Each structure stands twice: as structure tokens, then as C-alpha cells.
Amino acid sequence: MNISSDSKFDSLRSQRIYVAGHGGMVGKALVRALQAIGADDLVLKTRDELDLCNQSAVESFFETEQPDCVLFAAARVGGIHANNTYPAEFIYDNLMMAANSIHAAYRANVKRFLFLGSTCIYPRMAPQPMPESCLLSGPLEKTNEAYALAKIAGLKMCEFYRQQYGVHFHSAMPTNLYGPGDNYHPENSHVLPALIRRFHEAQESGQPEVVIWGTGQPRREFLHVDDLADGVLHLCTLPDPPNLVNIGTGTDVTILELSQKIAHVVGYEGKITTNPAQPDGTPVKRTDMTLMHSTGWKSKIELDDGLHRTYQDFLAEARHGALRQA
Ligand SMILES: NC(=O)c1ccc[n+]([C@@H]2O[C@H](COP(=O)([O-])OP(=O)(O)OC[C@H]3O[C@@H](n4cnc5c(N)ncnc54)[C@H](OP(=O)(O)O)[C@@H]3O)[C@@H](O)[C@H]2O)c1
């Protein structure tokens, strides 16, 4: 591994850093990024070793391990079906994980806590692109309300602990992510990994046509998970980070354009057809990146390059029987 000697990360290299949820897609990317800058005092616990919903276990973990910094990428996450069917589990688990960890970190004198959520915290009818200031300005999307409420509580806890105790507890809300470790479940996956799988299978089996859901016209934003990790480490170097900041690319593509790019990466030369009879969802969903850009960070991995890398990761994961299909 290439160790980056960028002096910007000097302060992070010497810290003891707990990556919560290190086995997930985001957690793995954070660990890769930390290792790449030479931060080697990492605290990593699987869910079996530390259930973050268990308050006393979380308190004794923080007392014993005494991390300087926490990158919080643990969450119960899922697609629309899981969110809709199990809202009680989604709100309970995510509230407990956030409340236990933020409070125990404060009591253990953790210097910095970076809490990760997602842009689903913003109102259903948020202005586009979505600025951080639209938080709590309107009703949430019903299908993931439980998850969003728990994440809003977590980010507000960080804000209030910072306001009252002067600690560096702050939050970042990533847009749609993709990259190694993504979920390729045939029905439950997000649109980008689902399309990679569909085009790969169409290519393998010689299908003459791939039909994509809806008109193909909705616009969506996608950030490579390694870019997210880079943005998170950048935020951890700031002496006065924003309480809440979006992390995305600030640019979007239509689903049809995304499909064409994926077909190209996979080498699929058949026909791509839309099915306007199926629902499209929100016409545009994009983050306002003004605040994050003002801190001196921009995403670096272009979508074409990111898709190419991700398809290579997909093939490698499939070859090793490690493709995630939960
Ligand atoms: N993926 C995206 O497109 C995306 C987009 C925007 C924001 N985000 C945000 O990024 C964060 C991480 O997402 P992800 O995609 O990396 O999710 P993920 O792959 O499902 O990872 C979540 C991690 O949390 C752990 N976890 C869950 N419940 C736990 C518990 N009770 N105790 C301890 N650990 C627990 C999981 O452990 P197990 O593996 O043992 O279950 C897993 O390692 C979330 O806040 C999510 O909202 C993700």
C-alpha cells in the first residue's frame, strides 16, 4: 500500500481512531483511507464483539479503549422494503447506536466524533440541489422516516454536545455511494449496483436487450466510497468543521445516461430500452456542495473512472465468492 505523506494528515496519524461499522461498505473505505495515510492505531470491533445498541457494553468499551477520534459508520441500513417493513427496528437500533456512542465518547474524553448519516434526512420536497439549511423544513419521505428521524437525532446530539461541552462532534451526510463492498442483491440493491449486475448478466448470457425501470429521465448523484472516505478524513483535519455538511459530487446524471455508461464499462452492446409504465420517483436528487467546497474539498473520482473500478471490484468479489447480496 502507498502511504501518503501529505502533512495535512499529520494530526490524524498519531491518533487512536475507532471506526464504528468497519465491516460495512463505508467503514471498509475509511479503514483503507486511514491505512493509506499511515494511521495505524485503529480500534475495530465487529458487531459480535461490540453491539452498539448495548449501552453498558458501549460505555465499558470507550472507558477501556480511550480512542481520540471516532468515525461513526455503523448503522442498520436497508432498502425501501426493509425500511417500510421494520420501522421499529430502524428507529430503535439507529437511535440506540447513536445515543450510546455519542454520550459514551463524550464521557471518555473523545476529542472528535464524526457522525455519518445520509441525505434522506432532508425533507421529501427539499429544494434541489439540497442545502444543509433545508433540514427540518418540511415532512420527510414516509418510506424511510424511521431511519431519517434516528439520523437527525444523532446529528442534533453531536451539535448539542458541541454547543454545550465544546467538543469537536460533527456530522456529514453523503449522497448515494458506490464502490467496493456494495450490495448486489437482485431486488434490494441500490440503482447503480443493480444496473451493474443487470448489464453484467445480460452480457454473460447474450441478451439482446436490457429494459430499465421508468423513463430513464430522473437525475441522480453518485459518489465513489473512496472519495467519501477522503472527504471524511479531510473534515477530521479541520479545526472548526461545519456541524453538518453534505458530501457528494454536486453533479448528476440521468438513469439512462448511467445505464449507457455501465453498458460501456461492461462491454454490453445490446439495446437499452426504458419502461415508462413504471414509476420514476423524484425527478432530481442532488446535494448542494457549496459548504463542503468552501472547506477546501472536492470529489476527485470521475463517474466513468469510478464505474470502471467498481466493475473490476464486482468481478473480483464474484470470483472470490465475496459478492455481497444481503
Ligand atoms: N451505502 C450508501 O449508499 C450510503 C449512502 C449515504 C449514506 N450512507 C451512510 O453510511 C453509513 C454506513 O453505511 P454502509 O453502506 O457502510 O452500511 P453497511 O455496509 O450496512 O455497514 C453498516 C455497518 O454497521 C454495523 N452495525 C449495524 N448494527 C450494528 C450494531 N448494533 N452494533 C455494531 N455494529 C453494527 C454493521 O455490522 P454487520 O456487518 O455485523 O451487520 C456494518 O458493519 C450509514 O450511516 C449510511 O446511512 C450510506
Short mmCIF file of C-alpha atoms and ligand atoms in Angstrom, two decimals:
data_model
loop_
_atom_site.label_atom_id
_atom_site.label_comp_id
_atom_site.label_asym_id
_atom_site.label_seq_id
_atom_site.Cartn_x
_atom_site.Cartn_y
_atom_site.Cartn_z
CA MET A 1 0.00 0.00 0.00
CA ASN A 2 1.19 3.51 -0.84
CA ILE A 3 1.45 5.58 2.32
CA SER A 4 0.52 9.19 1.64
CA SER A 5 2.88 11.55 3.43
CA ASP A 6 0.57 14.57 2.98
CA SER A 7 1.30 16.76 6.02
CA LYS A 8 -2.38 17.70 6.13
CA PHE A 9 -2.98 14.34 7.86
CA ASP A 10 -0.14 14.57 10.42
CA SER A 11 -2.56 15.16 13.29
CA LEU A 12 -4.64 12.10 12.34
CA ARG A 13 -1.66 9.75 12.01
CA SER A 14 -0.82 9.99 15.69
CA GLN A 15 -4.39 9.42 16.90
CA ARG A 16 -6.11 6.31 18.18
CA ILE A 17 -9.13 6.05 15.89
CA TYR A 18 -12.24 3.92 16.36
CA VAL A 19 -14.05 3.15 13.10
CA ALA A 20 -17.56 2.06 14.08
CA GLY A 21 -19.07 -0.26 11.45
CA HIS A 22 -15.67 -1.07 9.90
CA GLY A 23 -17.10 -4.20 8.24
CA GLY A 24 -19.57 -2.21 6.11
CA MET A 25 -19.08 -0.56 2.74
CA VAL A 26 -18.28 2.85 4.23
CA GLY A 27 -16.34 1.50 7.22
CA LYS A 28 -14.06 -0.56 4.96
CA ALA A 29 -13.35 2.51 2.81
CA LEU A 30 -12.49 4.54 5.93
CA VAL A 31 -10.07 1.85 7.09
CA ARG A 32 -8.43 1.76 3.63
CA ALA A 33 -8.07 5.56 3.66
CA LEU A 34 -6.64 5.61 7.20
CA GLN A 35 -4.14 2.88 6.35
CA ALA A 36 -3.17 4.80 3.21
CA ILE A 37 -2.18 7.85 5.27
CA GLY A 38 -0.27 5.70 7.76
CA ALA A 39 -2.77 5.93 10.65
CA ASP A 40 -2.18 2.57 12.25
CA ASP A 41 -3.63 2.83 15.75
CA LEU A 42 -7.11 1.73 14.72
CA VAL A 43 -9.73 0.26 17.02
CA LEU A 44 -12.03 -2.12 15.13
CA LYS A 45 -14.79 -4.26 16.65
CA THR A 46 -17.27 -6.50 14.88
CA ARG A 47 -20.92 -6.36 15.91
CA ASP A 48 -20.44 -9.69 17.74
CA GLU A 49 -17.61 -8.17 19.76
CA LEU A 50 -19.46 -4.90 20.48
CA ASP A 51 -23.20 -4.42 19.97
CA LEU A 52 -23.57 -0.64 19.81
CA CYS A 53 -27.21 -0.95 20.97
CA ASN A 54 -25.93 -2.26 24.33
CA GLN A 55 -25.37 0.80 26.49
CA SER A 56 -23.23 -0.78 29.22
CA ALA A 57 -21.06 -2.60 26.66
CA VAL A 58 -20.53 0.67 24.78
CA GLU A 59 -19.63 2.56 27.97
CA SER A 60 -17.07 0.00 29.09
CA PHE A 61 -15.62 -0.20 25.55
CA PHE A 62 -14.96 3.57 25.49
CA GLU A 63 -13.54 3.55 29.05
CA THR A 64 -11.15 0.73 28.16
CA GLU A 65 -10.10 1.71 24.65
CA GLN A 66 -9.93 5.52 25.09
CA PRO A 67 -9.93 6.46 21.38
CA ASP A 68 -9.01 10.04 20.44
CA CYS A 69 -11.33 10.07 17.45
CA VAL A 70 -14.45 8.18 16.32
CA LEU A 71 -15.59 7.78 12.72
CA PHE A 72 -19.16 6.58 13.01
CA ALA A 73 -20.19 4.43 10.02
CA ALA A 74 -22.30 1.90 11.93
CA ALA A 75 -26.00 1.78 11.14
CA ARG A 76 -28.89 -0.52 10.42
CA VAL A 77 -29.38 0.26 6.74
CA GLY A 78 -31.69 -1.19 4.10
CA GLY A 79 -33.77 -0.58 1.02
CA ILE A 80 -37.35 0.74 0.82
CA HIS A 81 -38.87 -2.67 1.58
CA ALA A 82 -36.82 -3.23 4.76
CA ASN A 83 -37.34 0.39 5.93
CA ASN A 84 -41.08 0.13 5.37
CA THR A 85 -41.49 -3.30 6.94
CA TYR A 86 -39.27 -2.87 10.02
CA PRO A 87 -39.57 0.84 11.02
CA ALA A 88 -39.46 -0.10 14.72
CA GLU A 89 -36.07 -1.82 14.35
CA PHE A 90 -34.78 1.01 12.16
CA ILE A 91 -35.61 3.74 14.65
CA TYR A 92 -34.63 1.77 17.78
CA ASP A 93 -31.29 0.42 16.55
CA ASN A 94 -30.14 3.66 14.96
CA LEU A 95 -31.20 5.83 17.89
CA MET A 96 -29.55 3.50 20.41
CA MET A 97 -26.31 3.20 18.43
CA ALA A 98 -26.04 6.97 18.08
CA ALA A 99 -27.09 7.90 21.63
CA ASN A 100 -24.92 5.26 23.33
CA SER A 101 -21.85 6.04 21.26
CA ILE A 102 -22.02 9.84 21.32
CA HIS A 103 -22.63 10.00 25.07
CA ALA A 104 -20.01 7.37 25.96
CA ALA A 105 -17.48 9.10 23.67
CA TYR A 106 -18.09 12.40 25.43
CA ARG A 107 -17.66 10.75 28.86
CA ALA A 108 -14.42 9.10 27.72
CA ASN A 109 -12.99 12.47 26.57
CA VAL A 110 -13.00 11.61 22.87
CA LYS A 111 -11.71 14.69 21.07
CA ARG A 112 -13.50 14.25 17.76
CA PHE A 113 -16.62 12.33 16.72
CA LEU A 114 -17.68 12.33 13.08
CA PHE A 115 -21.24 11.04 12.66
CA LEU A 116 -22.35 9.76 9.25
CA GLY A 117 -25.94 9.80 8.02
CA SER A 118 -27.40 10.21 4.59
CA THR A 119 -29.22 12.82 2.52
CA CYS A 120 -32.54 11.05 3.25
CA ILE A 121 -32.61 13.26 6.40
CA TYR A 122 -33.78 16.14 4.19
CA PRO A 123 -37.49 16.81 3.51
CA ARG A 124 -39.25 14.89 0.74
CA MET A 125 -39.83 18.12 -1.19
CA ALA A 126 -36.40 19.66 -0.45
CA PRO A 127 -35.16 22.32 -2.88
CA GLN A 128 -32.72 21.00 -5.49
CA PRO A 129 -29.80 20.94 -5.07
CA MET A 130 -30.37 20.24 -1.34
CA PRO A 131 -28.59 22.64 1.02
CA GLU A 132 -27.91 21.72 4.67
CA SER A 133 -30.23 24.58 5.67
CA CYS A 134 -33.31 22.68 4.44
CA LEU A 135 -33.03 20.24 7.37
CA LEU A 136 -36.33 20.10 9.31
CA SER A 137 -38.05 22.49 6.91
CA GLY A 138 -40.74 20.03 5.79
CA PRO A 139 -42.15 16.48 6.05
CA LEU A 140 -39.80 13.53 5.47
CA GLU A 141 -40.19 10.79 2.87
CA LYS A 142 -42.59 8.30 4.57
CA THR A 143 -40.78 5.16 3.41
CA ASN A 144 -37.60 5.90 5.38
CA GLU A 145 -38.95 8.21 8.07
CA ALA A 146 -37.83 5.98 10.97
CA TYR A 147 -34.24 5.83 9.71
CA ALA A 148 -34.14 9.56 8.92
CA LEU A 149 -35.51 10.55 12.35
CA ALA A 150 -32.86 8.46 14.13
CA LYS A 151 -30.12 10.04 11.98
CA ILE A 152 -31.49 13.54 12.62
CA ALA A 153 -31.42 12.81 16.37
CA GLY A 154 -27.79 11.66 16.05
CA LEU A 155 -26.63 14.73 14.17
CA LYS A 156 -28.51 17.02 16.57
CA MET A 157 -26.89 15.24 19.54
CA CYS A 158 -23.47 15.97 18.04
CA GLU A 159 -24.47 19.60 17.55
CA PHE A 160 -25.80 19.98 21.12
CA TYR A 161 -22.78 18.24 22.74
CA ARG A 162 -20.51 20.54 20.74
CA GLN A 163 -22.55 23.61 21.73
CA GLN A 164 -22.71 22.69 25.43
CA TYR A 165 -19.36 20.94 26.02
CA GLY A 166 -17.15 22.45 23.32
CA VAL A 167 -16.19 19.04 21.84
CA HIS A 168 -15.49 18.50 18.12
CA PHE A 169 -18.57 16.38 17.46
CA HIS A 170 -19.92 16.95 13.93
CA SER A 171 -21.73 15.23 11.06
CA ALA A 172 -21.53 14.54 7.35
CA MET A 173 -24.33 13.45 5.05
CA PRO A 174 -23.17 11.51 1.98
CA THR A 175 -25.14 11.27 -1.25
CA ASN A 176 -25.66 7.87 -2.99
CA LEU A 177 -22.45 5.86 -2.69
CA TYR A 178 -20.97 3.10 -4.81
CA GLY A 179 -17.75 1.11 -4.89
CA PRO A 180 -16.16 -1.99 -3.37
CA GLY A 181 -18.29 -3.86 -0.85
CA ASP A 182 -21.60 -2.64 -2.33
CA ASN A 183 -24.73 -4.76 -2.08
CA TYR A 184 -25.64 -6.58 -5.33
CA HIS A 185 -28.83 -8.25 -4.13
CA PRO A 186 -31.09 -8.74 -7.22
CA GLU A 187 -34.07 -6.89 -5.62
CA ASN A 188 -32.79 -4.97 -2.58
CA SER A 189 -29.77 -3.19 -4.02
CA HIS A 190 -29.49 0.49 -4.95
CA VAL A 191 -29.86 1.54 -8.58
CA LEU A 192 -26.16 1.66 -9.53
CA PRO A 193 -25.11 -1.82 -8.27
CA ALA A 194 -28.43 -3.23 -9.56
CA LEU A 195 -27.62 -1.92 -13.05
CA ILE A 196 -24.05 -3.29 -12.92
CA ARG A 197 -25.46 -6.69 -12.13
CA ARG A 198 -28.19 -6.49 -14.82
CA PHE A 199 -25.78 -5.45 -17.59
CA HIS A 200 -23.17 -7.99 -16.49
CA GLU A 201 -25.73 -10.80 -16.60
CA ALA A 202 -27.12 -9.57 -19.95
CA GLN A 203 -23.58 -9.55 -21.36
CA GLU A 204 -22.79 -13.02 -19.99
CA SER A 205 -25.99 -14.59 -21.32
CA GLY A 206 -26.02 -12.70 -24.64
CA GLN A 207 -29.38 -10.95 -24.04
CA PRO A 208 -30.20 -8.63 -26.98
CA GLU A 209 -31.99 -6.03 -24.81
CA VAL A 210 -31.94 -4.60 -21.28
CA VAL A 211 -35.10 -2.84 -20.09
CA ILE A 212 -34.55 -0.20 -17.42
CA TRP A 213 -37.13 0.88 -14.86
CA GLY A 214 -39.21 4.01 -15.68
CA THR A 215 -38.45 6.70 -18.26
CA GLY A 216 -34.71 6.80 -17.50
CA GLN A 217 -35.02 10.59 -17.05
CA PRO A 218 -34.71 11.03 -13.24
CA ARG A 219 -31.39 12.64 -12.34
CA ARG A 220 -29.25 11.18 -9.55
CA GLU A 221 -25.85 11.86 -7.99
CA PHE A 222 -23.25 9.17 -7.21
CA LEU A 223 -20.08 9.39 -5.12
CA HIS A 224 -17.37 6.73 -5.04
CA VAL A 225 -16.98 5.46 -1.47
CA ASP A 226 -13.20 6.10 -1.57
CA ASP A 227 -13.95 9.75 -2.32
CA LEU A 228 -16.31 9.81 0.66
CA ALA A 229 -13.55 8.41 2.89
CA ASP A 230 -11.16 11.09 1.61
CA GLY A 231 -13.78 13.76 2.41
CA VAL A 232 -14.31 12.37 5.92
CA LEU A 233 -10.56 12.44 6.69
CA HIS A 234 -10.42 15.98 5.32
CA LEU A 235 -13.21 17.05 7.71
CA CYS A 236 -11.27 15.49 10.61
CA THR A 237 -8.34 17.81 9.90
CA LEU A 238 -10.46 20.97 10.22
CA PRO A 239 -10.13 22.89 13.49
CA ASP A 240 -13.64 24.31 13.11
CA PRO A 241 -15.69 21.93 10.89
CA PRO A 242 -19.33 22.65 9.99
CA ASN A 243 -21.84 20.96 12.34
CA LEU A 244 -23.49 19.35 9.34
CA VAL A 245 -22.15 19.12 5.80
CA ASN A 246 -23.14 17.33 2.60
CA ILE A 247 -20.62 15.12 0.84
CA GLY A 248 -21.30 14.44 -2.82
CA THR A 249 -20.08 15.39 -6.25
CA GLY A 250 -22.67 18.14 -6.80
CA THR A 251 -23.24 16.77 -10.32
CA ASP A 252 -25.82 14.30 -11.54
CA VAL A 253 -26.69 12.05 -14.49
CA THR A 254 -29.98 10.66 -15.76
CA ILE A 255 -30.61 6.98 -15.08
CA LEU A 256 -30.49 6.41 -18.85
CA GLU A 257 -27.04 8.07 -19.08
CA LEU A 258 -25.88 5.98 -16.12
CA SER A 259 -27.16 2.82 -17.85
CA GLN A 260 -25.28 3.73 -21.04
CA LYS A 261 -22.07 4.31 -19.07
CA ILE A 262 -22.42 0.98 -17.27
CA ALA A 263 -23.20 -0.85 -20.52
CA HIS A 264 -20.00 0.64 -21.96
CA VAL A 265 -17.89 -0.40 -18.94
CA VAL A 266 -19.32 -3.94 -19.01
CA GLY A 267 -18.87 -4.18 -22.81
CA TYR A 268 -22.58 -4.73 -23.44
CA GLU A 269 -23.58 -3.77 -26.98
CA GLY A 270 -27.28 -4.76 -26.98
CA LYS A 271 -30.24 -2.39 -26.89
CA ILE A 272 -31.24 -0.33 -23.84
CA THR A 273 -34.97 0.33 -23.55
CA THR A 274 -36.94 2.28 -20.96
CA ASN A 275 -40.29 1.24 -19.48
CA PRO A 276 -42.31 4.44 -18.85
CA ALA A 277 -45.17 2.38 -17.36
CA GLN A 278 -43.09 2.00 -14.19
CA PRO A 279 -42.80 4.86 -11.65
CA ASP A 280 -39.81 7.22 -11.77
CA GLY A 281 -39.60 8.60 -8.24
CA THR A 282 -38.30 12.12 -7.57
CA PRO A 283 -37.20 13.83 -10.83
CA VAL A 284 -33.97 15.28 -9.35
CA LYS A 285 -31.97 14.50 -6.20
CA ARG A 286 -28.67 16.29 -5.84
CA THR A 287 -26.64 17.75 -2.96
CA ASP A 288 -25.67 21.38 -2.68
CA MET A 289 -21.90 21.15 -2.24
CA THR A 290 -21.25 24.84 -1.58
CA LEU A 291 -20.43 24.37 2.11
CA MET A 292 -18.12 21.35 1.63
CA HIS A 293 -16.32 23.08 -1.26
CA SER A 294 -15.80 26.13 0.97
CA THR A 295 -13.81 23.92 3.37
CA GLY A 296 -11.34 23.18 0.53
CA TRP A 297 -12.52 19.72 -0.54
CA LYS A 298 -13.92 18.46 -3.85
CA SER A 299 -14.62 14.91 -5.03
CA LYS A 300 -11.86 13.51 -7.23
CA ILE A 301 -13.09 10.26 -8.78
CA GLU A 302 -14.99 10.92 -12.03
CA LEU A 303 -18.05 8.72 -12.58
CA ASP A 304 -16.58 6.97 -15.66
CA ASP A 305 -13.41 6.05 -13.78
CA GLY A 306 -15.36 5.08 -10.65
CA LEU A 307 -17.66 2.80 -12.65
CA HIS A 308 -14.70 1.13 -14.31
CA ARG A 309 -13.03 0.47 -10.94
CA THR A 310 -16.30 -0.70 -9.42
CA TYR A 311 -16.92 -3.21 -12.20
CA GLN A 312 -13.42 -4.61 -11.63
CA ASP A 313 -14.23 -4.86 -7.91
CA PHE A 314 -17.54 -6.57 -8.74
CA LEU A 315 -15.75 -9.16 -10.92
CA ALA A 316 -13.10 -9.78 -8.26
CA GLU A 317 -15.70 -10.09 -5.48
CA ALA A 318 -17.75 -12.51 -7.65
CA ARG A 319 -14.61 -14.55 -8.48
CA HIS A 320 -13.78 -14.93 -4.79
CA GLY A 321 -17.38 -15.75 -3.79
CA ALA A 322 -17.41 -12.49 -1.80
CA LEU A 323 -20.18 -10.64 -3.64
CA ARG A 324 -22.49 -9.09 -1.06
CA GLN A 325 -26.12 -9.99 -1.72
CA ALA A 326 -27.85 -9.29 1.59
N1 LIG B 1 -24.26 2.89 1.07
C1 LIG B 1 -24.74 4.06 0.68
O1 LIG B 1 -25.10 4.28 -0.49
C2 LIG B 1 -24.82 5.20 1.66
C3 LIG B 1 -25.22 6.44 1.17
C4 LIG B 1 -25.31 7.52 2.05
C5 LIG B 1 -25.02 7.33 3.39
N2 LIG B 1 -24.63 6.11 3.86
C6 LIG B 1 -24.40 6.01 5.30
O2 LIG B 1 -23.15 5.47 5.64
C7 LIG B 1 -23.27 4.72 6.87
C8 LIG B 1 -22.74 3.31 6.64
O3 LIG B 1 -23.45 2.72 5.55
P1 LIG B 1 -22.93 1.41 4.79
O4 LIG B 1 -23.48 1.46 3.41
O5 LIG B 1 -21.48 1.21 5.01
O6 LIG B 1 -23.73 0.29 5.58
P2 LIG B 1 -23.33 -1.25 5.81
O7 LIG B 1 -22.46 -1.70 4.70
O8 LIG B 1 -24.60 -1.99 6.06
O9 LIG B 1 -22.47 -1.19 7.16
C9 LIG B 1 -23.05 -0.91 8.40
C10 LIG B 1 -22.14 -1.43 9.48
O10 LIG B 1 -22.75 -1.18 10.75
C11 LIG B 1 -22.62 -2.35 11.54
N3 LIG B 1 -23.70 -2.44 12.54
C12 LIG B 1 -25.03 -2.48 12.33
N4 LIG B 1 -25.68 -2.62 13.51
C13 LIG B 1 -24.72 -2.67 14.47
C14 LIG B 1 -24.77 -2.81 15.89
N5 LIG B 1 -25.93 -2.94 16.56
N6 LIG B 1 -23.60 -2.82 16.57
C15 LIG B 1 -22.41 -2.70 15.91
N7 LIG B 1 -22.30 -2.57 14.58
C16 LIG B 1 -23.46 -2.55 13.87
C17 LIG B 1 -22.72 -3.49 10.56
O11 LIG B 1 -22.22 -4.66 11.12
P3 LIG B 1 -22.65 -6.10 10.50
O12 LIG B 1 -21.91 -6.18 9.18
O13 LIG B 1 -22.21 -7.07 11.51
O14 LIG B 1 -24.14 -6.03 10.30
C18 LIG B 1 -21.88 -2.93 9.40
O15 LIG B 1 -20.51 -3.19 9.63
C19 LIG B 1 -24.76 4.78 7.24
O16 LIG B 1 -24.98 5.81 8.17
C20 LIG B 1 -25.44 5.11 5.95
O17 LIG B 1 -26.64 5.84 6.12
C21 LIG B 1 -24.53 5.03 3.04
#
